[in-house]
Coordinates of C-alpha atoms in Angstrom, one line a residue:
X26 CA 0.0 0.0 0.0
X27 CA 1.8 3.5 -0.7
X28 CA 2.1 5.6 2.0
X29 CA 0.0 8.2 1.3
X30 CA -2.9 5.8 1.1
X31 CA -2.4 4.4 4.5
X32 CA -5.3 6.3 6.3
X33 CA -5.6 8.9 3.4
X34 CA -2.8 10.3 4.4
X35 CA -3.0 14.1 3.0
X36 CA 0.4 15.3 2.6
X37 CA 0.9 19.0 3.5
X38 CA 1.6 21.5 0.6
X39 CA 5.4 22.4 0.4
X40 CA 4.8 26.1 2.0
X41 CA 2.0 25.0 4.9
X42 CA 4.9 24.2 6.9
X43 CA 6.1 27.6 7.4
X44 CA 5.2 29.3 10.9
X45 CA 1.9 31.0 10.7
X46 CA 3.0 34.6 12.6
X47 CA -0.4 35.1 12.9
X48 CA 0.2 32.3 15.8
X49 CA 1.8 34.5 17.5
X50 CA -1.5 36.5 18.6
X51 CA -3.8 33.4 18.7
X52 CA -2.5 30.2 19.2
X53 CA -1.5 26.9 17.9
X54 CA -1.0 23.5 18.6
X55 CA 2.2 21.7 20.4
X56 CA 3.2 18.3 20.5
X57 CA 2.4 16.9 24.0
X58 CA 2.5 12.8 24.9
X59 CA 0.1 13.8 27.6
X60 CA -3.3 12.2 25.6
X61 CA -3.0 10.0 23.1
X62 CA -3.6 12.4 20.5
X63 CA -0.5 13.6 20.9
X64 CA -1.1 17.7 21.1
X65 CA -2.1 20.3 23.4
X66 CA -3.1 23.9 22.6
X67 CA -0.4 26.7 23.4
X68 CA -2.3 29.5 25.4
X69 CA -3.8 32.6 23.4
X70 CA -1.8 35.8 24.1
X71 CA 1.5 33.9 25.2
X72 CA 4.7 34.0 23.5
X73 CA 5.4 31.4 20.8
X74 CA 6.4 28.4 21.8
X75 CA 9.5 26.5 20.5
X76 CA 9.7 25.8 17.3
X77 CA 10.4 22.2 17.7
X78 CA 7.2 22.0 19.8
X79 CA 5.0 22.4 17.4
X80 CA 2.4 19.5 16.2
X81 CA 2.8 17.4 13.4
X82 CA 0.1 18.4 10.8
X83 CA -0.7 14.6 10.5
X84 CA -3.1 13.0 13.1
X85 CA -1.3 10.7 16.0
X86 CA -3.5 7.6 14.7
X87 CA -2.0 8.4 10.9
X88 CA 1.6 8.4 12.4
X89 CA 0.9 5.4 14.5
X90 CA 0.2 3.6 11.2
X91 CA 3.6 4.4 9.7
X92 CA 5.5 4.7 12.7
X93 CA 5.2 0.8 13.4
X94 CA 6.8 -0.7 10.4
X95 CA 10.1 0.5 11.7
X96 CA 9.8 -0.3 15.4
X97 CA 9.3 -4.3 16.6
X98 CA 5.7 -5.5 17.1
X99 CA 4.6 -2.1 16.1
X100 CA 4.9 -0.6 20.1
X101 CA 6.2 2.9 19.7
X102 CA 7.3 4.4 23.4
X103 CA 7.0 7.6 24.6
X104 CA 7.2 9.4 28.3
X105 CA 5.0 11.8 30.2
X106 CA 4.8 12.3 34.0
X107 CA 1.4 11.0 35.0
X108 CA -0.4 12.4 37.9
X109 CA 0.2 8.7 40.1
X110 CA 3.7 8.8 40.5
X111 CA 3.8 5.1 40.6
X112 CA 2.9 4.5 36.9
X113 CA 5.9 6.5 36.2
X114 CA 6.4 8.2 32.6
X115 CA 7.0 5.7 30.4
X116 CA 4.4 4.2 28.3
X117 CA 4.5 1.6 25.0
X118 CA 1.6 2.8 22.5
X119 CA 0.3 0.9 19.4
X120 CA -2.3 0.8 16.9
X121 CA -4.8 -2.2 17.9
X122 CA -7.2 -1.7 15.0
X123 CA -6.8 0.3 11.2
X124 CA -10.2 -1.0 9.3
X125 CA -10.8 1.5 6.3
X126 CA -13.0 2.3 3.2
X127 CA -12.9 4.7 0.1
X128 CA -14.1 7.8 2.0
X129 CA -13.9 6.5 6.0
X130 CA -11.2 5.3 8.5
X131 CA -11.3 4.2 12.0
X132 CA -8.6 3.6 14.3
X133 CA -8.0 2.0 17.8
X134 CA -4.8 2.9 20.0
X135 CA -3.7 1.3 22.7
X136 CA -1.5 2.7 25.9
X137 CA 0.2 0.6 28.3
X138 CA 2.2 1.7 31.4
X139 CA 4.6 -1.4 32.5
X140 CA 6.5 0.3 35.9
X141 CA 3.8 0.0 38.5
X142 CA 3.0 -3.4 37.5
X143 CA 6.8 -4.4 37.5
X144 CA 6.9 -2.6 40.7
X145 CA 4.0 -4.7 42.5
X146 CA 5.0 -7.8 40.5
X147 CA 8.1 -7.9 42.5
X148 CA 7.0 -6.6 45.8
X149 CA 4.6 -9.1 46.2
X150 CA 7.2 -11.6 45.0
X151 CA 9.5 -10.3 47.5
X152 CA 7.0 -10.5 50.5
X153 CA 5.9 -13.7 50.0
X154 CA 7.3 -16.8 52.1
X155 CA 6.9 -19.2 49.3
X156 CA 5.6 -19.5 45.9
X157 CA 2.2 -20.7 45.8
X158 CA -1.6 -20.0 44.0
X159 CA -2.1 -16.7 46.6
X160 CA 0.7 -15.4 44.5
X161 CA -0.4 -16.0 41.4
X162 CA -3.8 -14.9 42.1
X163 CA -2.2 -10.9 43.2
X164 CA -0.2 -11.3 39.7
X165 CA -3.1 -11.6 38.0
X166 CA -5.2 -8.6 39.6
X167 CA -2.4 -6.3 39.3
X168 CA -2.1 -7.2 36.0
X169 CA -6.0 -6.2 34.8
X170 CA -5.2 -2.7 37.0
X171 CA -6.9 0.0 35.0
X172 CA -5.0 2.7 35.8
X173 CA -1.8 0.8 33.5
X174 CA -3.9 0.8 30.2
X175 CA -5.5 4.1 28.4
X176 CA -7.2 3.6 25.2
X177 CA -8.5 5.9 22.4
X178 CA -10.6 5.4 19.6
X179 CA -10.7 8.0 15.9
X180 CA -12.9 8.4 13.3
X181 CA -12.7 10.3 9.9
X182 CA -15.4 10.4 7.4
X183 CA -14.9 12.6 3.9
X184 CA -17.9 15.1 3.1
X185 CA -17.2 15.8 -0.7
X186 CA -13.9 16.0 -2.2
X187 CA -11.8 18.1 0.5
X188 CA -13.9 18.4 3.4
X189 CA -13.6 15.8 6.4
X190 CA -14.8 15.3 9.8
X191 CA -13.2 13.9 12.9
X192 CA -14.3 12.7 16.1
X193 CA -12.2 11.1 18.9
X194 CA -12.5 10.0 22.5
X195 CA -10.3 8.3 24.9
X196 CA -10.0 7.3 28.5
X197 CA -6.9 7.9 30.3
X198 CA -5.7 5.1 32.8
X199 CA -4.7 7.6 35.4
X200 CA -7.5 10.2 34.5
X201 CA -11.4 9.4 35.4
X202 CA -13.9 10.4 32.2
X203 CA -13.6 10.4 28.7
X204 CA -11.9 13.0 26.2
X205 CA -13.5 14.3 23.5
X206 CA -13.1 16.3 20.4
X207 CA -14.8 16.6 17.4
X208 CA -13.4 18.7 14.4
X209 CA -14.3 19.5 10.8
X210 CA -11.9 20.8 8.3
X211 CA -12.8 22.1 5.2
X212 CA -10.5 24.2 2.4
X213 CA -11.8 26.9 0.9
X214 CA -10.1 28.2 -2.4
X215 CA -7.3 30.5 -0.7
X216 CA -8.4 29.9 3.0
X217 CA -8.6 26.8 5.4
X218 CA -12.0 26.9 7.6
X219 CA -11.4 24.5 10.6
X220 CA -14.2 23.9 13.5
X221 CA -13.3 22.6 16.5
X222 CA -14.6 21.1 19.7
X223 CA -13.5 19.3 22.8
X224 CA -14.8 18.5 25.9
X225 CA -12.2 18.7 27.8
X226 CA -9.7 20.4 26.1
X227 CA -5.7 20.8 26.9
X228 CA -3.6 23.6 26.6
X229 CA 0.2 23.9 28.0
X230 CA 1.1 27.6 29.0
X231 CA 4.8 29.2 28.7
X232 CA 5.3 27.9 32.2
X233 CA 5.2 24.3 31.0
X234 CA 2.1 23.9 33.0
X235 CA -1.1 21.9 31.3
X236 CA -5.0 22.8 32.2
X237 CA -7.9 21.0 31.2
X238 CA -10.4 23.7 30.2
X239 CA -14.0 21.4 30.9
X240 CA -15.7 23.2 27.4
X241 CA -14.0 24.4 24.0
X242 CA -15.3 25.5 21.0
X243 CA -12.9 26.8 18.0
X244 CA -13.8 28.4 14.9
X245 CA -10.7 29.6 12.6
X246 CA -10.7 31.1 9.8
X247 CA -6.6 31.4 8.3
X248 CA -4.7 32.4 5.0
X249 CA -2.9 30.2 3.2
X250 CA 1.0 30.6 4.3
X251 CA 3.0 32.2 1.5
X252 CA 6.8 32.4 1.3
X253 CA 6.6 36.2 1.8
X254 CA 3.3 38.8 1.9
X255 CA 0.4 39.7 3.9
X256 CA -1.1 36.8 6.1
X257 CA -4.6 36.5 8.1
X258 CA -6.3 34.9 10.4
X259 CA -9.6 35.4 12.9
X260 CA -12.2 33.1 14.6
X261 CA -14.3 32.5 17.6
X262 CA -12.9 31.5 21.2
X263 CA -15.9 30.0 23.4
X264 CA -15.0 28.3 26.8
X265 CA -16.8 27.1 29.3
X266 CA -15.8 26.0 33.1
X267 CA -12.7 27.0 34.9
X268 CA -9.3 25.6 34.1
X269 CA -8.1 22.7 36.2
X270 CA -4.4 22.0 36.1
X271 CA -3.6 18.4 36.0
X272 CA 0.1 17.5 35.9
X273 CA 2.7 18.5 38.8
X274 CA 4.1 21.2 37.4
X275 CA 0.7 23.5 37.6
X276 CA -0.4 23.5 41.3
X277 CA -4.1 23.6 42.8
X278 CA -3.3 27.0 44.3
X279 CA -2.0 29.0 40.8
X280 CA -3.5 31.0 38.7
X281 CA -4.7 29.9 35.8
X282 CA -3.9 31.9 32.5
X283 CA -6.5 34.8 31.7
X284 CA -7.4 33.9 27.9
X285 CA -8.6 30.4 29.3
X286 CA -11.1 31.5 31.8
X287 CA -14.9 31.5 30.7
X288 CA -16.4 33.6 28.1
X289 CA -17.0 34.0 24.1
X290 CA -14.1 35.7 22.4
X291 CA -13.4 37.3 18.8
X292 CA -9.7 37.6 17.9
X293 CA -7.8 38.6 14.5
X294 CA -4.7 38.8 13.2
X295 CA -3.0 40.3 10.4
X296 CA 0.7 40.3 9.5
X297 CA 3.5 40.9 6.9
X298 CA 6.5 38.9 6.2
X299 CA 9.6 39.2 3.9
X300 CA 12.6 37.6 3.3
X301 CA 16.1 38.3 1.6
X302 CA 18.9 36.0 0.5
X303 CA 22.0 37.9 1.8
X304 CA 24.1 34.7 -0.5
X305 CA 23.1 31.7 -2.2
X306 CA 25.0 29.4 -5.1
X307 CA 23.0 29.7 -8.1
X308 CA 21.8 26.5 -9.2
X309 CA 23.8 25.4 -12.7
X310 CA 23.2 22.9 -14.8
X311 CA 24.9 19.6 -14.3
X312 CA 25.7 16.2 -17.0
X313 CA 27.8 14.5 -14.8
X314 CA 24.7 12.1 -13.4
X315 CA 24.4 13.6 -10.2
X316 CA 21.0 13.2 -10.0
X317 CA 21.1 9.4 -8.9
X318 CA 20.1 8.6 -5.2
X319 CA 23.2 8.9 -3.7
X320 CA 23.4 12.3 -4.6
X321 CA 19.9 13.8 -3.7
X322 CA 19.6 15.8 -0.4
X323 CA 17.6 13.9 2.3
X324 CA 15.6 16.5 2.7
X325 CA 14.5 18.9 -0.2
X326 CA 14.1 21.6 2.5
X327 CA 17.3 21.8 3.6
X328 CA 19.4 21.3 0.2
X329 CA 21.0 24.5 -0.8
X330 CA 23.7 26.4 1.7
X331 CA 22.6 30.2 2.5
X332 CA 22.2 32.7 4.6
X333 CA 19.2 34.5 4.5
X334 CA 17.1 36.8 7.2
X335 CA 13.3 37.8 7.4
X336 CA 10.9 39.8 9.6
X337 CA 7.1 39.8 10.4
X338 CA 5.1 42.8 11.9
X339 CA 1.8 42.3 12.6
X340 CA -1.6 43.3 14.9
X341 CA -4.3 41.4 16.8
X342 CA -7.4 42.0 18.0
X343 CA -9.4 40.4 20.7
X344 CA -12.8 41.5 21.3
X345 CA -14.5 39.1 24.7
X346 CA -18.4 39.2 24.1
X347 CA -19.0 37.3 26.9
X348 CA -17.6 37.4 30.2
X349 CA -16.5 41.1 29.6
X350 CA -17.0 42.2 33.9
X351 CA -15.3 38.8 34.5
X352 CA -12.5 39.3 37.8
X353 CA -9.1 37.2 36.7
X354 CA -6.3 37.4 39.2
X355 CA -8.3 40.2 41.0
X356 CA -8.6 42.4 37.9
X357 CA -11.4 43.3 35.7
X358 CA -10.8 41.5 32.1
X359 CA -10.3 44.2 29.8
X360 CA -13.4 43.7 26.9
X361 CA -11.2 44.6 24.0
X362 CA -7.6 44.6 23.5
X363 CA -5.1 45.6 20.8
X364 CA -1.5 45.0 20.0
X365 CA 1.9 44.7 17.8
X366 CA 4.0 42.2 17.6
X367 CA 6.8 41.2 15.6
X368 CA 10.3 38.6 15.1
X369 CA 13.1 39.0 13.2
X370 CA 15.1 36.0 12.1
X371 CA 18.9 34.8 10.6
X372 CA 19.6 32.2 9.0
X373 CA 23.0 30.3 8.2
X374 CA 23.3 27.1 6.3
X375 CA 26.3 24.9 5.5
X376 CA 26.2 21.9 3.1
X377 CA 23.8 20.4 0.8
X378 CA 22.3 17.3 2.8
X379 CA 22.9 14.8 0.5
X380 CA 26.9 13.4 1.7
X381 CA 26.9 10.2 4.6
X382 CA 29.3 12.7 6.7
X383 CA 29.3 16.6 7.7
X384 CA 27.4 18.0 4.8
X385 CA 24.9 19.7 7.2
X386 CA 25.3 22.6 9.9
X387 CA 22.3 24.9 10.2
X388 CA 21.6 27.8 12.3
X389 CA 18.6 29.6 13.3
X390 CA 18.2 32.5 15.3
X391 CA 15.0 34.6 15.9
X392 CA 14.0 37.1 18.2
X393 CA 10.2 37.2 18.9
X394 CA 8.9 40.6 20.6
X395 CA 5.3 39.0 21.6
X396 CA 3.7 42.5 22.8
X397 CA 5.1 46.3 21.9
X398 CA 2.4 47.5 24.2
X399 CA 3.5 45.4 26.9
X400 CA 7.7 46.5 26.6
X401 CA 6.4 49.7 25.5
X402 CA 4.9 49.9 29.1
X403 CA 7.8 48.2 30.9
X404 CA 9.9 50.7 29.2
X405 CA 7.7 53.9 30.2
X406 CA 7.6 53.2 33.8
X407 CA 11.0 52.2 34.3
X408 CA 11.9 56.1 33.8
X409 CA 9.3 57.1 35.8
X410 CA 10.4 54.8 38.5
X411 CA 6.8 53.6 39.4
X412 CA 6.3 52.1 42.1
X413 CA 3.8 50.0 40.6
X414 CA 6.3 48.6 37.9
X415 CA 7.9 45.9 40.0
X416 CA 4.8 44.8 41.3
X417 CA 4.1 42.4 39.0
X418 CA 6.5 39.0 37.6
X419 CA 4.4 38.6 34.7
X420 CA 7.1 39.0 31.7
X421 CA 5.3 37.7 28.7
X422 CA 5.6 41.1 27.3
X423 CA 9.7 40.1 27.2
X424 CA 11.3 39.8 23.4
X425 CA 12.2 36.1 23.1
X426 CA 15.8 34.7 21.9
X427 CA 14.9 31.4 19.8
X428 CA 18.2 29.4 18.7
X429 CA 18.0 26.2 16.6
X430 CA 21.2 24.6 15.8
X431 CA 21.3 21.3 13.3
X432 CA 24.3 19.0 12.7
X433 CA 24.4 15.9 10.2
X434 CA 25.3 12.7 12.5
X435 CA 25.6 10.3 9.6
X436 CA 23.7 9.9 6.8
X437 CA 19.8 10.9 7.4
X438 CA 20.5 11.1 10.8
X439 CA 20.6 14.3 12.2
X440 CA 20.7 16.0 15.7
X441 CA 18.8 19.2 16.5
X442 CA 18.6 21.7 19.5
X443 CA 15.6 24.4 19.9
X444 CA 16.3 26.6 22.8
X445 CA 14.8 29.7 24.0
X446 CA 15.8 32.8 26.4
X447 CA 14.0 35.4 27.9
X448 CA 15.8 38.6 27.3
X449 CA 15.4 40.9 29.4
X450 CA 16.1 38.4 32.2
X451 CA 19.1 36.9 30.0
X452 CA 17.5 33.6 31.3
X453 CA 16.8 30.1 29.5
X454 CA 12.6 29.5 29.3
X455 CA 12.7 26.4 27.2
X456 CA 15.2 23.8 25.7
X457 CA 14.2 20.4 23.1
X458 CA 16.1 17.6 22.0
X459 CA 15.5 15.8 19.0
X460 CA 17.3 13.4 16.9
X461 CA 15.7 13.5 12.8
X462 CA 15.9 10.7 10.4
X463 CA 14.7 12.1 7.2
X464 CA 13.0 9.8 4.7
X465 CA 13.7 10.7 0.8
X466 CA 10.9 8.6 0.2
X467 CA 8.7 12.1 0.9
X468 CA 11.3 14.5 -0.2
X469 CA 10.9 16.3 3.0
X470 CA 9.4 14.1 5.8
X471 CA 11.3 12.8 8.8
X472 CA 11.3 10.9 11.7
X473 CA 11.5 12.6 15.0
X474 CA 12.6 11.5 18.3
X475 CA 12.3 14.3 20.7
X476 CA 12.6 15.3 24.8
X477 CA 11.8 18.1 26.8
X478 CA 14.2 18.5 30.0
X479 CA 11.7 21.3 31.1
X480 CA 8.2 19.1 30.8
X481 CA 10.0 15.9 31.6
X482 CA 8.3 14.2 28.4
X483 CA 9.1 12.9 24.5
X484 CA 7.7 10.8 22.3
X485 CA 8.4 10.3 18.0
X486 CA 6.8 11.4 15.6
X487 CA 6.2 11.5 11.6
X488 CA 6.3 15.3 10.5
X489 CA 6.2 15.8 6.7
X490 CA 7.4 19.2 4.7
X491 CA 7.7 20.9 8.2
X492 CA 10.9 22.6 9.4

C-alpha cells in the first residue's frame, strides 16, 4: 500500500509548513504525549512556543500507522509524568485496529504503562514466604489494574472531495472520564475553515504547565501561508468551566492563565512577512549524473547552503463578548484589547544534505517581541520609577531569543537543539532535543525523536514538509 494511502494520508503542501506569525496572537498546537492524541493547545496571548514544539500536521492515529513498520511489534514508546507517580512516565503505545473504506477510517490505540506493575510484581514476589496459587492470584489482579492501560478510539469520514470530519475519545488510565473532540476541516479556495470542539480540552502555558479547560469551542478562519506577503487569520474562542491543572508542574493554588477563563471571544490577526537571501549558489546545470540517489539531499528543505534573514510585523485584536465584567487574578478583564507584535530571524546554512558525513550545519536565530504595548509599558515606567512597575512577575511582554542549531550525525541522521531565552532576564525559558531521520521517500518528511528536560516528556513522531 503506498504511504499516502495508509489512512488517506493528506500530505501537507510544500509552503503549509512555514510558521503561521499570525500564531503568534492566537495560538497553535504543540506536541504533548500527555493524551493520546499527541497535542495540546499553546495559550492565546502567550509567547510562541519553540519551534520544535510544534504538532505534526498529521493526526497521531495516521503516524501510529507508519510509525510501526520500523519499530518491533509495532509498540512505539514515549514518556510523560502522570499524575500517580507510581505509573511512572514511560508508556509503550500501538495501533490495535486500522479498518478503512474509500471515504472512511477508523482507528484503535492502545496505551500501556509497565512500571507499577513491574513494581507490585516484585514486591509481592519479595513478600511472599513461598511460591504458591495466593501469589499468582495478586499477579493476575495487578495485572488487569486500570489505571496501567488508556485507550483511544478516531474516526474520519470525507464530506465531498476536501472536506472531512473527525471525532475522537479516549480514556486515560490515570485520569477518570472520557476525552472528547470533534473537528471538521474544510478548504476553501485561498483559506482553510477548521471547527473545532473538545470537551475537555488541553492547553500547556509558557510555564510548561497543562490545564484541562472542561468546554471548547474553536472556529478559525486562516490564509494560506505564503513564502513572503500579507497573512490572516480570525475566529471565535468559546469556553466554558474554569481551568483545572492536571500535571505537577501547575499546582491547585496557581492561577490559571486569563485567555482560558470562561467567556465568548473574537480575535484577529494580520501580519506581513519578507525575506532576503544575503548569498546563495546559483543553481547550474549539471551532466555528470548527479541526480542518482546517492546524490539527492535527504531532505529537499534543507538542500541549498545560505544565509538568509526575514521579519514579520503584525496586529491582533481580541474582542471578549461574553464574560467582559469577569475578575481574573483580582482584575477586571479588559473587553477589548489591541496590540503589535513582531520577530526577526537569521539564518546560516552549510552543506547540501545529501553526503553520509558533515554536509549539514544549520543555524537559526530569531528574536520574537510578543507585545510592543506590553515593553512599551515596561519601558515607560521604568523612567518614571513607578512604584507600581515591580509589582508584578508577569514577563510575557519580554522579546524572546529562539536558537535552533542542526548538525548531520551520519547519513539521514541528524541532531537538532531548539532553545529559547527570555531577554530581558538573560535567562533560559525552554530547551528540546530531537534526533531526525529524514526519509527521501517524501522528499521532506522525517522521523522525529524528541525530549523536553523542562516538561519531563518525549515521544516520536512522523512530521512531513515541516521545518
Amino acid at each position: 500500500m503506498a504511504i499516502e494511502e495508509e489512512f488517506k494520508l493528506e500530505i501537507p503542501d510544500k509552503e503549509a509548513d512555514k510558521i503561521d506569525s499570525c500564531s503568534l496572537a492566537i495560538e497553535y498546537n504543540v506536541s504533548s504525549p500527555q493524551t493520546l492524541e499527541g497535542t495540546a493547545r499553546s495559550v492565546p496571548g502567550e509567547p510562541f512556543p519553540l519551534d520544535g514544539a510544534r504538532a505534526s500536521r498529521s493526526h497521531r492515529i495516521q503516524q501510529l500507522s507508519l510509525l510501526r513498520e520500523g519499530f518491533p511489534l509495532g509498540i512505539i514508546p514515549s514518556f510523560a509524568p502522570a499524575s500517580d507517580k507510581r505509573l511512572g512516565s514511560f508508556s509503550l503505545n500501538s495501533l490495535l485496529l486500522s479498518p478503512s473504506s474509500n471515504n472512511w477510517w477508523l482507528g484503535l490505540v492502545g496505551q500501556f504503562k509497565p512500571k507499577k506493575l513491574f513494581a507490585d510484581i516484585k514486591a509481592d514476589i519479595s513478600n511472599a514466604e513461598e511460591w504458591d496459587l495466593q501469589v499468582v492470584k495478586d499477579t493476575a489482579k495487578h495485572i488487569v489494574d486500570k489505571s496501567l492501560y488508556s485507550i483511544g478510539l478516531w474516526t474520519q469520514i470525507a464530506l465531498g472531495t476536501s472536506s472531512s470530519l473527525l471525532f475522537s475519545t479516549e480514556r486515560l488510565g490515570d485520569k477518570n472520564g472520557l476525552r472528547n473532540k470533534l473537528m471538521l476541516v474544510h478548504p476553501l479556495e485561498k483559506h482553510d475553515l477548521t471547527v473545532e470542539a473538545a470537551w475537555p480540552d488541553l492547553f500547556l502555558d509558557n510555564k510548561g504547565r497543562f490545564w484541562d479547560v472542561p468546554e471548547s469551542l474553536n472556529v478559525d478562519v486562516s490564509s494560506l501561508v505564503p513564502e513572503s506577503g500579507l497573512r490572516y487569520r480570525f475566529g471565535l474562542h468559546k469556553s466554558r468551566g474554569n481551568p483545572q491543572p492536571v500535571n505537577a508542574g501547575a499546582e491547585s493554588g496557581s492561577d490559571a492563565p486569563t485567555s482560558l477563563m470562561p467567556g465568548l471571544c473574537a480575535k484577529a490577526a494580520v501580519s506581513y512577512k519578507a525575506n532576503r537571501d544575503l548569498w546563495r549558489p546559483q543553481e547550474k546545470e549539471d551532466n555528470t549524473g548527479e541526480d542518482t540517489p546517492e546524490f539527492l539531499p535527504y531532505d529537499i528543505r534543507l538542500k541549498e547552503p545560505h544565509a538568509a534573514i526575514s521579519g514579520i510585523v503584525g496586529s491582533s485584536l481580541a474582542a471578549w463578548i461574553t464574560g467582559r465584567g469577569m475578575l481574573v487574578n483580582g482584575k477586571k478583564r479588559s473587553p477589548i484589547s489591541a496590540d503589535v507584535f513582531g520577530s526577526a530571524c537569521y539564518t546560516f546554512q552549510k552543506g547540501r544534505f545529501s553526503k553520509l558525513y558533515g554536509d549539514l550545519t544549520r543555524v537559526d536565530a530569531r528574536v520574537d517581541l510578543p507585545s510592543a504595548s506590553g515593553l512599551a509599558k515596561r519601558i515607560f515606567h521604568a523612567f518614571r520609577r513607578s512604584s507600581g512597575s515591580n509589582n508584578s512577575d508577569d514577563t510575557l511582554w519580554s522579546p524572546r531569543l529562539n536558537l535552533i542549531f542542526q548538525q548531520q550525525v551520519a547519513g539521514p541522521i541528524v541532531f537538532k537543539v531548539d532553545s529559547q531565552f527570555q531577554v530581558v532576564e538573560a535567562r533560559m525559558e525552554d530547551l528540546i532535543y530531537s534526533l531526525n531521520y529524514s526519509l527521501r521517500l517524501l522528499e521532506s518528511g522525517k522521523v522525529v525523536a524528541w525530549y523536553s528536560p523542562k516538561r519531563k516528556e518525549g515521544m516520536i513522531e512522523l512530521r512531513v514538509f515541516e521545518f
